[in-house]
Tab-separated table of C-alpha atoms in Angstrom:
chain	number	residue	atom	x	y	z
A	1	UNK	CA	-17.698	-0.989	-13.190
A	2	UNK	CA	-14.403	-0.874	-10.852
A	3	UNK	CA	-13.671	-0.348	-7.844
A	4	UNK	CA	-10.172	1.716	-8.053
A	5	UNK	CA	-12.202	3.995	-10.483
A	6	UNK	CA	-13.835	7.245	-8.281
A	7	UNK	CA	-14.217	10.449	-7.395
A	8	UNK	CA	-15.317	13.268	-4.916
A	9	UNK	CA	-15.779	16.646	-5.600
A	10	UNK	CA	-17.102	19.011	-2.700
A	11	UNK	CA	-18.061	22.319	-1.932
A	12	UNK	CA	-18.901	24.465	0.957
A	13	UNK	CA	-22.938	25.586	0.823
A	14	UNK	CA	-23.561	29.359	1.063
A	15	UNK	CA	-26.368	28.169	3.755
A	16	UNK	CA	-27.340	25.043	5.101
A	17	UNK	CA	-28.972	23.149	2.472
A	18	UNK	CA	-29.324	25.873	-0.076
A	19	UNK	CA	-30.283	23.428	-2.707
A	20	UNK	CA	-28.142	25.307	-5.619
A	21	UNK	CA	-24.489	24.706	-4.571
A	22	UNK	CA	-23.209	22.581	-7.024
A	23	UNK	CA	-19.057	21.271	-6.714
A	24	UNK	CA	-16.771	22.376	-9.797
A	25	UNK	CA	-14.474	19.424	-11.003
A	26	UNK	CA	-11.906	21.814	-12.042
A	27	UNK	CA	-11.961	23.586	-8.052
A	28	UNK	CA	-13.671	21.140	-6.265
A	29	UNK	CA	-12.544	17.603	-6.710
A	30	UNK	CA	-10.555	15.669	-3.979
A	31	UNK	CA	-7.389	13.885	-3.297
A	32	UNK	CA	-7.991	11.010	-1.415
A	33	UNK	CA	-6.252	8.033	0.032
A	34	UNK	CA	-9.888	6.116	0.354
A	35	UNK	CA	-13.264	6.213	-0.127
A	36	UNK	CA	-15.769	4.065	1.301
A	37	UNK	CA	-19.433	5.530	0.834
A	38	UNK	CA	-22.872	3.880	2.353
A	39	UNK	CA	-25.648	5.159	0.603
A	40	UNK	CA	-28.474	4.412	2.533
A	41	UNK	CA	-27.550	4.584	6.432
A	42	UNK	CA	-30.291	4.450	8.995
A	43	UNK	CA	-32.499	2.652	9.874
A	44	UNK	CA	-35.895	0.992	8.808
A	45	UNK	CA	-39.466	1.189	10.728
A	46	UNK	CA	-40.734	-2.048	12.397
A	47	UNK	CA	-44.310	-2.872	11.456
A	48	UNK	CA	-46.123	-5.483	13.965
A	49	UNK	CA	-49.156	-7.261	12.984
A	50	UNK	CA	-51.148	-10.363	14.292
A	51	UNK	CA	-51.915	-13.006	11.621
A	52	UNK	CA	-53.303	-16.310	11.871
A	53	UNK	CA	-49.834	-17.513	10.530
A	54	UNK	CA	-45.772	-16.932	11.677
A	55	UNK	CA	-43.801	-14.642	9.709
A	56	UNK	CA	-41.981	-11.526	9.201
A	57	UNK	CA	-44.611	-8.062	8.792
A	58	UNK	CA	-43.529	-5.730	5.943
A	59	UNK	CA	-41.281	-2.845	7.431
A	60	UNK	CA	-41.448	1.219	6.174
A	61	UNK	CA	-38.362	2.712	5.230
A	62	UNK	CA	-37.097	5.278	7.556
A	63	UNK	CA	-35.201	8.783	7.076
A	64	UNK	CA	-32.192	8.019	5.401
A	65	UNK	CA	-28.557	9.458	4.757
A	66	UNK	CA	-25.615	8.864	3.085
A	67	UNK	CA	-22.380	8.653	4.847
A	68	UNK	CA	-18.758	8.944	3.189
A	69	UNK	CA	-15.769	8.022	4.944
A	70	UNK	CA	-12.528	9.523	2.918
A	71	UNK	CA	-9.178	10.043	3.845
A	72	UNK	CA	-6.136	12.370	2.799
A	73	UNK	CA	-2.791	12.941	2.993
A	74	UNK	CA	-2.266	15.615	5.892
A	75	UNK	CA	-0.032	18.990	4.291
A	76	UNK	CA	-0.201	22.264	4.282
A	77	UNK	CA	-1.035	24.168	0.771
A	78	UNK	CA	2.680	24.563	0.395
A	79	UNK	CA	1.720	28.577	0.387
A	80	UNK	CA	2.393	30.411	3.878
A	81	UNK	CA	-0.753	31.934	4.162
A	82	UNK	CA	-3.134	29.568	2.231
A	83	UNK	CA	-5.806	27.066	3.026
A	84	UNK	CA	-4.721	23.738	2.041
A	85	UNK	CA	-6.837	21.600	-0.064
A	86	UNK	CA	-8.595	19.693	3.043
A	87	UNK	CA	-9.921	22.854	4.907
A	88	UNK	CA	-13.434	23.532	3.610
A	89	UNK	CA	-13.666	19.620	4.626
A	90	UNK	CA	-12.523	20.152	7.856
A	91	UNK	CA	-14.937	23.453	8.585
A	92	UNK	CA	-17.813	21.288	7.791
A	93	UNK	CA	-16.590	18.924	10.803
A	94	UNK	CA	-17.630	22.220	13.356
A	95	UNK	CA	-13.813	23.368	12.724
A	96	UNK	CA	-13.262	27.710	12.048
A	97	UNK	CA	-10.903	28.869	9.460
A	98	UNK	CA	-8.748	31.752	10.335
A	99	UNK	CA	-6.290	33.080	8.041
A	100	UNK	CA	-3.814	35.836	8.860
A	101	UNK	CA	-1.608	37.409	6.564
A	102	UNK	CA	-0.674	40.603	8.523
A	103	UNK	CA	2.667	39.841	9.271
A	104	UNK	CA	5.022	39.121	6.189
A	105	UNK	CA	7.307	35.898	7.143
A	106	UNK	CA	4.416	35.028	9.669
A	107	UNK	CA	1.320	34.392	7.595
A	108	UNK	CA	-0.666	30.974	8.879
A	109	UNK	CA	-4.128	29.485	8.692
A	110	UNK	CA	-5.262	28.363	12.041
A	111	UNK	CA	-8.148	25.591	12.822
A	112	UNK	CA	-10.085	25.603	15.893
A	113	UNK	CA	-13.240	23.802	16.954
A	114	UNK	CA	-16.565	26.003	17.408
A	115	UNK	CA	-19.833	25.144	18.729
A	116	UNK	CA	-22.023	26.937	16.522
A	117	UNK	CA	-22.678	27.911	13.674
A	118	UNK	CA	-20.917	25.260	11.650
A	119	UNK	CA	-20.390	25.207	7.708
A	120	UNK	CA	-22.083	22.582	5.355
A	121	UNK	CA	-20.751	21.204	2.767
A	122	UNK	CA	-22.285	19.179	-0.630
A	123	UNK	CA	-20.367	16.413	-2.077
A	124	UNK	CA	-20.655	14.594	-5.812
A	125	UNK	CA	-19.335	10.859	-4.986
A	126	UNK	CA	-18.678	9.194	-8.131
A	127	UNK	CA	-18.242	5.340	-7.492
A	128	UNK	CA	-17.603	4.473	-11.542
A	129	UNK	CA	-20.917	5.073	-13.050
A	130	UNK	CA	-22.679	5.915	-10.208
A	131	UNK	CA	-23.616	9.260	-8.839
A	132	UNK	CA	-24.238	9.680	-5.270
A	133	UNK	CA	-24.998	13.173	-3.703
A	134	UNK	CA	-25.086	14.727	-0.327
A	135	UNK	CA	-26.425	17.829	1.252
A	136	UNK	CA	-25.903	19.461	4.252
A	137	UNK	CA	-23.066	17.335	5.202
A	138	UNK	CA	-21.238	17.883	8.423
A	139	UNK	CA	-18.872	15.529	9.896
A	140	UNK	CA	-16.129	14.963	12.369
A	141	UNK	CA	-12.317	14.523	12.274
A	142	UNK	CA	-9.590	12.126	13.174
A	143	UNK	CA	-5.902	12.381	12.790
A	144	UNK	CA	-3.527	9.871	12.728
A	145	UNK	CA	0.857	10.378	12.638
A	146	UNK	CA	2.285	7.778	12.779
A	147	UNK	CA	6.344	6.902	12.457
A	148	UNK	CA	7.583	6.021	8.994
A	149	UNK	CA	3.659	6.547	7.912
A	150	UNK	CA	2.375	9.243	6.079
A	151	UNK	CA	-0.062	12.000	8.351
A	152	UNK	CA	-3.508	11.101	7.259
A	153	UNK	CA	-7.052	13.019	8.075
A	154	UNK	CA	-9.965	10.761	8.231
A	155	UNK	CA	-13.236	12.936	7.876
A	156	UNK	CA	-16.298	10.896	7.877
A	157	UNK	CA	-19.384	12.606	6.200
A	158	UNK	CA	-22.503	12.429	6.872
A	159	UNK	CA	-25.261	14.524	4.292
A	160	UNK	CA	-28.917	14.339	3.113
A	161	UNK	CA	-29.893	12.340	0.261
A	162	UNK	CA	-30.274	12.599	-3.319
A	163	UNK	CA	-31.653	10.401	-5.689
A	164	UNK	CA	-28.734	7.951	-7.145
A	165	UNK	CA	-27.910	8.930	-10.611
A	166	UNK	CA	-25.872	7.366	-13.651
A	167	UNK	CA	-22.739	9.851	-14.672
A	168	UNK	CA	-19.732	9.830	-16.248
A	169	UNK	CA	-16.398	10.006	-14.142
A	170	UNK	CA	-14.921	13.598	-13.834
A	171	UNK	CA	-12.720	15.197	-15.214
A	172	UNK	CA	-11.011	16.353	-12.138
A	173	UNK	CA	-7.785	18.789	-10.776
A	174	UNK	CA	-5.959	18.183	-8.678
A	175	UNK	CA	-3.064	20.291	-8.914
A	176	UNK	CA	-3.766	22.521	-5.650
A	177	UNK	CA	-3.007	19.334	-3.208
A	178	UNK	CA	0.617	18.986	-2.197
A	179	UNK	CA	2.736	16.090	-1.411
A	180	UNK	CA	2.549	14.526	2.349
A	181	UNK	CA	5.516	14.493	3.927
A	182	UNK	CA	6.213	10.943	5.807
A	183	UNK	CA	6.336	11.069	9.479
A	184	UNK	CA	9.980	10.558	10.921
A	185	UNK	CA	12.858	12.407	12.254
A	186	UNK	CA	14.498	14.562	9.117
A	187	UNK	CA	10.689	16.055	8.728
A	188	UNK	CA	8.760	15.873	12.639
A	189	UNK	CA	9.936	16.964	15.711
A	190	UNK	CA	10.297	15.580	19.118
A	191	UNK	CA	6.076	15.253	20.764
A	192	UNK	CA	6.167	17.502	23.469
A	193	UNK	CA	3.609	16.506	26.343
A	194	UNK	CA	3.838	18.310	29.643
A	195	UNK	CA	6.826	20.555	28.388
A	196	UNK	CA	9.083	17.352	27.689
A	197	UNK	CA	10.754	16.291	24.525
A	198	UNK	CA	10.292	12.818	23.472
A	199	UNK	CA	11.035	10.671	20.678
A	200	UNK	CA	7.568	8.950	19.643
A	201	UNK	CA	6.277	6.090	17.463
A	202	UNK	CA	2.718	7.031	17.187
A	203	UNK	CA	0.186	9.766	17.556
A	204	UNK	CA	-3.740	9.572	17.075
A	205	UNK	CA	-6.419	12.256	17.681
A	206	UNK	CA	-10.112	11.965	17.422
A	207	UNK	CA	-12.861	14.912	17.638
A	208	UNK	CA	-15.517	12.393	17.841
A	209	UNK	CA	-18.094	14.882	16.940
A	210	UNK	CA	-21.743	13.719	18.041
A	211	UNK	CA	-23.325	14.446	14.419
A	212	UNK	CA	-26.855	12.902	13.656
A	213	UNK	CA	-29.535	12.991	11.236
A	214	UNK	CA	-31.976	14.639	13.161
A	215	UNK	CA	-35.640	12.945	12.516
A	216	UNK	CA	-37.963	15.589	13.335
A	217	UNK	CA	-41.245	15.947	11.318
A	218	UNK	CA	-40.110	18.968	9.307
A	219	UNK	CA	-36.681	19.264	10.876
A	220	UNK	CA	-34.718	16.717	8.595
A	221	UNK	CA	-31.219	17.853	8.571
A	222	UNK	CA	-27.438	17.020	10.035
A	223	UNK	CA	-26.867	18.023	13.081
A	224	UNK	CA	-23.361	18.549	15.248
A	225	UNK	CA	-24.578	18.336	19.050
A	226	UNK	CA	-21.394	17.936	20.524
A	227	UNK	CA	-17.736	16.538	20.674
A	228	UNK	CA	-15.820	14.436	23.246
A	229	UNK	CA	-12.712	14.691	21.343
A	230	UNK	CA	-9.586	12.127	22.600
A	231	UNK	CA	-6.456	10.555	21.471
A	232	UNK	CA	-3.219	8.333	22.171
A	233	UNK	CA	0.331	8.340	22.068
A	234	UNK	CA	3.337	6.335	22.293
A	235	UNK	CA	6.606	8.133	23.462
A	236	UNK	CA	10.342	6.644	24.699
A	237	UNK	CA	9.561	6.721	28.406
A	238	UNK	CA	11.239	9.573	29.717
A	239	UNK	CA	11.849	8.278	32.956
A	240	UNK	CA	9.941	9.600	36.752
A	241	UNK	CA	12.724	12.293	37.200
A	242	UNK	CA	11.896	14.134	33.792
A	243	UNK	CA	8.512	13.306	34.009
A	244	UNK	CA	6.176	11.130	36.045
A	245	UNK	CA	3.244	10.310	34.419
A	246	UNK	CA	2.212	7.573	36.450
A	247	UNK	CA	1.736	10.274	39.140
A	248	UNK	CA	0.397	12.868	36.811
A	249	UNK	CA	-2.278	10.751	35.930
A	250	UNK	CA	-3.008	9.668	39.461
A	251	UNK	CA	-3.343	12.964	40.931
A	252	UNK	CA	-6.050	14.044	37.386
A	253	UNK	CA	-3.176	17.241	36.355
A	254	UNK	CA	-3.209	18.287	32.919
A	255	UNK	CA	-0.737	19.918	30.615
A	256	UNK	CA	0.154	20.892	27.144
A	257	UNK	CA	1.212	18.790	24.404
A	258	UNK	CA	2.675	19.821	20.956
A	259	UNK	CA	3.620	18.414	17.978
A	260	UNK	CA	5.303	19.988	14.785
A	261	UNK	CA	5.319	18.466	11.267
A	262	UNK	CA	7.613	19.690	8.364
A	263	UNK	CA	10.137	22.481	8.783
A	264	UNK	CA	10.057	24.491	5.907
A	265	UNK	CA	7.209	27.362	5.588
A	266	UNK	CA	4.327	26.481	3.306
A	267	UNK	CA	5.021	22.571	4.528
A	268	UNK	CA	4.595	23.030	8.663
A	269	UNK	CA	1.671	21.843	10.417
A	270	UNK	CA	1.552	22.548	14.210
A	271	UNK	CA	-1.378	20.769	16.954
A	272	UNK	CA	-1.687	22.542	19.743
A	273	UNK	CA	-3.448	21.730	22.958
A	274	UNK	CA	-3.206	23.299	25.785
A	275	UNK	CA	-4.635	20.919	28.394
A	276	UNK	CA	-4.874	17.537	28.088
A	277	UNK	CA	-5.787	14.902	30.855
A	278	UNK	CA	-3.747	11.735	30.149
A	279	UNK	CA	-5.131	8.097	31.797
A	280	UNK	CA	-3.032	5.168	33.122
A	281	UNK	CA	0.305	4.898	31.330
A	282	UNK	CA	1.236	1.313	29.945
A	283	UNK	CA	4.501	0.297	29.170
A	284	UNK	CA	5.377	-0.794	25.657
A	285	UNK	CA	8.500	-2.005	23.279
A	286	UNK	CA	10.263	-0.132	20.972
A	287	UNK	CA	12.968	-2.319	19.399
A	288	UNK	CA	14.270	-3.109	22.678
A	289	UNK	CA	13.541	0.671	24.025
A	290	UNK	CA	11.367	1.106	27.024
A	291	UNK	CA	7.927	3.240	25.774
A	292	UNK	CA	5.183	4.685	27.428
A	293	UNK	CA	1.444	4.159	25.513
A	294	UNK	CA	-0.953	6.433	27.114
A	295	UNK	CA	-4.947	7.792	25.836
A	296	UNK	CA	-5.279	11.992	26.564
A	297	UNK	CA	-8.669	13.724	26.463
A	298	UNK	CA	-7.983	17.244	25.229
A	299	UNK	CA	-9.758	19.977	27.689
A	300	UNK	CA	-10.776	23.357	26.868
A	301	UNK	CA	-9.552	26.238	28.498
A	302	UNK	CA	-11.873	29.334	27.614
A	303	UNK	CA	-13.769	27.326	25.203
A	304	UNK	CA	-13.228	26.026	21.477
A	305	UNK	CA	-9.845	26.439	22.579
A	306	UNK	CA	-9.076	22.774	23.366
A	307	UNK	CA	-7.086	21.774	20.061
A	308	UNK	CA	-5.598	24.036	17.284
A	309	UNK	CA	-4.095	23.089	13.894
A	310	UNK	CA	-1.761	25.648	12.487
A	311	UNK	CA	-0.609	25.485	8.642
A	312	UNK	CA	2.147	27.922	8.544
């Protein structure tokens, strides 16, 4: 059995925990950068009894789930107008999917966080010869651009249990994911944060979604309860007369930032948020260039409304 040898295939459930969605290698399977799967997280039940001796007491097993941490490679579908590859991942992580193909030359999906009704998703993880599936899996999101890195999306997974099975690898397809395109100046633009332009080095973003395996007698399912989603950047320091964020962050104001990946339609990727609250800048060194590294906390506006991802 090796390590470099598995698989994921996933699928969205037509209701949470349907019990009959099954994942389709030749649809289903995904491209990942990484995989790392526990497959029993939680926690055990302490049992205390009194003996006429020392020693550990025996302890019950608890509710259990499995959790899957994957990554990809952050790109549109390469199709104005198509999902890409990731988004039924993403939707499970309390994200909407809306796509709009009413204007020829403008067609985009969108992604935008909701706080209900979430999709579920089922997942086959193949580590070699081992089968481990999940059910009613939600999750939450990170995203990560960094310069001369490639965009990655982090979703980590977490599902009801299955019993672990013995199965042969996949035979998977993989033909609907499309090439990253590396972060840096011929394919990303300038970040803009409070309507300036500035060159950047990194960029992080992550919905830390509160989702739990909720251990109610009868009740045993994954729950999304919430989100406190944040970030960071890194930017060439502008300077006080273009922008002062040492006094922008003293005084609590918010303001928009924006950031555009790939130029050509079918490769673009826009984040949008419209108000973000930034804390304490810090100075930092770019090959002898003054930066500024500063953590944001994205804030809604009329709600769900706080960060957008736009494939266009």
């Amino acid at each position: 059995m090796r390590t470099n040898r598995r698989a994921m295939l996933f699928a969205l459930e037509s209701q949470y925990n349907d019990g009959s969605t099954t994942p389709d290698a030749a649809t289903d399977a995904l491209l990942m950068r990484s995989i790392n799967v526990t497959p029993l997280s939680g926690s055990d039940i302490e049992r205390s009894f009194i003996r006429p001796y020392y020693g550990n007491s025996p302890k019950a097993p608890g509710e259990k789930h499995i959790q899957a941490e994957i990554e990809f490679e952050l790109s549109p579908s390469g199709d104005v107008g198509t999902a890409p590859a990731w988004g039924k991942v993403l939707r499970t992580c309390g994200w909407s999917e809306v796509i709009d193909t009413s204007t020829p030359g403008e067609e985009s999906v969108t992604y935008a966080m909701v706080s209900e009704d979430e999709d579920s998703g089922v997942f086959f993880a193949h580590i070699d010869g081992n089968l481990h599936k999940g059910r009613g899996a939600h999750g939450t999101a990170q995203l990560t651009l960094n310069a001369e890195n490639m965009p990655v999306l982090k979703v980590t997974l977490y599902a009801l249990i299955s019993p672990v099975t013995k199965a042969e690898l996949p035979t998977v397809d993989l033909t609907s994911w499309v090439d990253g395109l590396a972060v840096n100046t011929v394919n990303t633009e300038k970040l803009q944060v409070f309507g300036a332009a500035s060159p950047f080095s990194e960029f992080s973003f992550d919905q830390a979604g509160d989702v739990k395996q909720r251990k109610v007698v009868g009740a045993n399912d994954i729950a999304i309860t919430g989100r406190s989603p944040s970030g960071s950047f890194t930017i060439d320091d502008p300077g006080v007369d273009i922008v002062n964020f040492f006094e922008k962050s003293q005084n609590a104001e918010t303001g928009p930032l924006k950031l555009v990946h790939g130029k050509e339609a079918g490769s673009i990727i826009e984040i949008n948020m419209p108000s973000i609250g930034i804390e304490s800048p810090t100075y930092a060194d770019g090959d002898g260039v003054q930066m500024l590294s500063m953590n944001y906390a994205p804030q809604p506006v009329d709600g769900n409304d706080e960060v957008t991802i736009v494939c266009k």
